[in-house]
Each structure stands twice: as C-alpha cells, then as structure tokens.
Amino acid sequence: MKKYFAAAALLAAAVACGNRNDLPLEGTYWKLSSMAGIPSEAIAVSDDAFTLRFDASEAMVNGRTNCNGFFGGYAVKGGSLEFSDMGMTRMACPDMEYEQLFVEMLDAVDGYSIEGSKLVLSDDGEVVAVFQATDEPKAE
C-alpha cells in the first residue's frame, strides 16, 4: 500500500511540475500590467482601464483604454496574433496620450505568448505589453 501511495505522490509531483496551467487567450479577462509610456498609476485608474477580452466564437476582441471602449477582429495562428477592423467610441478624456499609445501598440502587435496568468504581446519579437488575468469588474 505504501508503494502505491509513494508512486501516486511521485506521479502527481511530476505532472504538477510539467504543467504550467497557462490560461486560455479566449474567455479570460486581461488587464494591462505594464507597457512603455503608460505609468502604473494611469493603468490603475480603474479596474476596466486598458483591458482586453477575446471571444473565440466570433473571432472578436473588445476592451477599454483609459477612456474609450474598442472592438474588432483578431486572428491567431500559432504564436502570431493580429488585430483587424478595429473601431472605438470617441469620448474626450484627460490623458488621451495614453489611449493613443495603447491603440498604436495594438496596431503593431504581431505575436503573443501566455505565461501562466500573464499575456505577453510582442512586435517583431520584442515585448510591447504585458497583461494580467483578473476578474472582470462588476457592472455598477
């Protein structure tokens, strides 16, 4: 009996070490955690600022900048990611330069990886933004 328990414990440990439990791109609520040009206090301005949500059933992405909502298509193939036909609301807000940087980053993205609960977006192999999986904010 002890041999079976030891073997089961060893197998469970080996499986746990080999499985990073990466979250899926689709169906996960992603919140920006770092990006050049956008200070952490601007990212933290609200729970829904600088977010992404991917819907595989429609191949659509939506989210928010620090001011406006956006939406569009996306395509994934292997580690490549491309956004297309993007649109957004057009409210004027303070710190619009951060929104502009965020939108330009999305336009330049050509790759991604998921590392556990982090979504890493890249352009020509260089990291341009890192997102953290988080709970979707409750509607008020």
Coordinates of C-alpha atoms in Angstrom, one line a residue:
M1 CA 0.0 0.0 0.0
K2 CA 2.8 2.4 0.9
K3 CA 4.4 1.7 -2.5
Y4 CA 1.2 2.7 -4.3
F5 CA 0.9 5.9 -2.3
A6 CA 4.6 6.8 -2.9
A7 CA 4.2 6.1 -6.7
A8 CA 1.0 8.2 -6.8
A9 CA 2.6 11.1 -5.0
L10 CA 5.7 10.9 -7.3
L11 CA 3.4 10.9 -10.4
A12 CA 1.4 13.8 -9.1
A13 CA 4.5 15.8 -8.4
A14 CA 5.9 15.1 -11.9
V15 CA 2.6 16.2 -13.5
A16 CA 2.4 19.3 -11.5
C17 CA 6.0 20.3 -12.4
G18 CA 5.4 19.7 -16.1
N19 CA 2.1 21.7 -16.3
R20 CA 2.3 25.5 -16.1
N21 CA -1.5 25.9 -16.2
D22 CA -1.4 28.6 -18.8
L23 CA -4.8 30.4 -19.0
P24 CA -6.5 30.4 -22.4
L25 CA -6.4 33.6 -24.5
E26 CA -10.1 33.4 -25.1
G27 CA -12.6 33.8 -22.3
T28 CA -10.0 35.4 -19.9
Y29 CA -10.3 39.0 -18.8
W30 CA -6.9 40.6 -19.4
K31 CA -5.8 43.9 -17.6
L32 CA -2.7 45.7 -18.7
S33 CA 0.1 45.4 -16.1
S34 CA 2.9 47.1 -17.9
M35 CA 3.6 49.0 -21.1
A36 CA 6.3 51.5 -22.1
G37 CA 4.9 55.1 -22.0
I38 CA 1.9 54.4 -19.7
P39 CA 2.7 54.9 -16.0
S40 CA 1.4 52.4 -13.5
E41 CA -0.9 55.0 -11.9
A42 CA -2.7 55.5 -15.3
I43 CA -3.1 51.7 -15.6
A44 CA -4.6 51.5 -12.2
V45 CA -7.0 54.4 -12.7
S46 CA -9.9 51.9 -12.8
D47 CA -10.5 48.2 -13.0
D48 CA -11.7 48.3 -16.6
A49 CA -8.9 50.6 -17.9
F50 CA -6.6 49.1 -20.5
T51 CA -8.3 45.7 -20.8
L52 CA -8.8 43.0 -23.4
R53 CA -11.3 40.2 -23.8
F54 CA -11.2 37.7 -26.7
D55 CA -14.3 35.9 -28.0
A56 CA -13.3 32.8 -30.0
S57 CA -16.9 32.1 -31.2
E58 CA -17.0 35.4 -33.1
A59 CA -13.2 36.0 -33.5
M60 CA -13.8 39.4 -31.9
V61 CA -11.8 41.3 -29.3
N62 CA -13.1 44.1 -27.1
G63 CA -11.9 46.2 -24.2
R64 CA -11.3 49.6 -22.9
T65 CA -8.5 52.2 -22.9
N66 CA -8.3 54.7 -20.1
C67 CA -11.3 56.5 -21.8
N68 CA -13.0 54.7 -24.7
G69 CA -14.2 51.2 -25.5
F70 CA -12.9 49.4 -28.6
F71 CA -13.8 46.3 -30.6
G72 CA -12.6 44.5 -33.7
G73 CA -11.5 41.2 -35.1
Y74 CA -8.5 39.1 -34.4
A75 CA -6.7 36.1 -35.8
V76 CA -4.4 33.7 -34.1
K77 CA -2.1 31.2 -35.7
G78 CA 0.5 29.5 -33.5
G79 CA 2.2 32.3 -31.6
S80 CA 1.1 35.1 -34.1
L81 CA -1.7 37.5 -33.2
E82 CA -3.2 40.1 -35.5
F83 CA -6.0 42.6 -34.8
S84 CA -8.2 43.9 -37.6
D85 CA -11.1 46.2 -38.4
M86 CA -10.8 48.0 -35.1
G87 CA -13.3 50.6 -34.0
M88 CA -13.8 52.6 -30.8
T89 CA -16.0 55.1 -29.1
R90 CA -14.7 58.7 -29.3
M91 CA -15.1 60.4 -26.0
A92 CA -12.6 63.1 -24.9
C93 CA -10.9 62.4 -21.6
P94 CA -7.8 63.5 -19.7
D95 CA -4.5 61.7 -20.6
M96 CA -5.6 60.9 -24.1
E97 CA -1.9 60.3 -25.0
Y98 CA -2.1 57.0 -23.0
E99 CA -5.0 55.9 -25.1
Q100 CA -3.1 56.8 -28.3
L101 CA -0.1 54.8 -27.2
F102 CA -2.3 51.8 -26.3
V103 CA -4.1 51.9 -29.7
E104 CA -0.8 52.2 -31.5
M105 CA 0.5 49.2 -29.6
L106 CA -2.5 47.1 -30.6
D107 CA -2.0 48.0 -34.2
A108 CA 1.7 46.9 -34.1
V109 CA 1.2 43.6 -32.3
D110 CA 2.1 40.5 -34.3
G111 CA 2.7 37.9 -31.7
Y112 CA 1.7 36.7 -28.2
S113 CA 2.5 34.2 -25.5
I114 CA 0.8 33.2 -22.4
E115 CA 2.9 32.5 -19.3
G116 CA 0.7 31.2 -16.6
S117 CA -1.7 34.1 -15.8
K118 CA 0.2 36.7 -18.0
L119 CA -0.5 37.6 -21.6
V120 CA 2.6 39.0 -23.3
L121 CA 2.1 40.9 -26.6
S122 CA 5.0 41.4 -28.9
D123 CA 6.0 43.2 -32.1
D124 CA 8.8 41.7 -34.2
G125 CA 9.8 39.5 -31.2
E126 CA 10.0 42.5 -28.8
V127 CA 7.7 42.6 -25.8
V128 CA 5.4 45.7 -26.1
A129 CA 2.8 45.0 -23.3
V130 CA 2.1 42.6 -20.5
F131 CA -1.4 41.8 -19.3
Q132 CA -2.5 40.0 -16.1
A133 CA -5.6 37.8 -15.9
T134 CA -8.0 39.2 -13.5
D135 CA -11.7 39.0 -12.5
E136 CA -14.0 41.1 -14.7
P137 CA -15.2 44.2 -12.8
K138 CA -18.8 44.1 -11.6
A139 CA -21.2 46.4 -13.5
E140 CA -22.4 49.3 -11.4

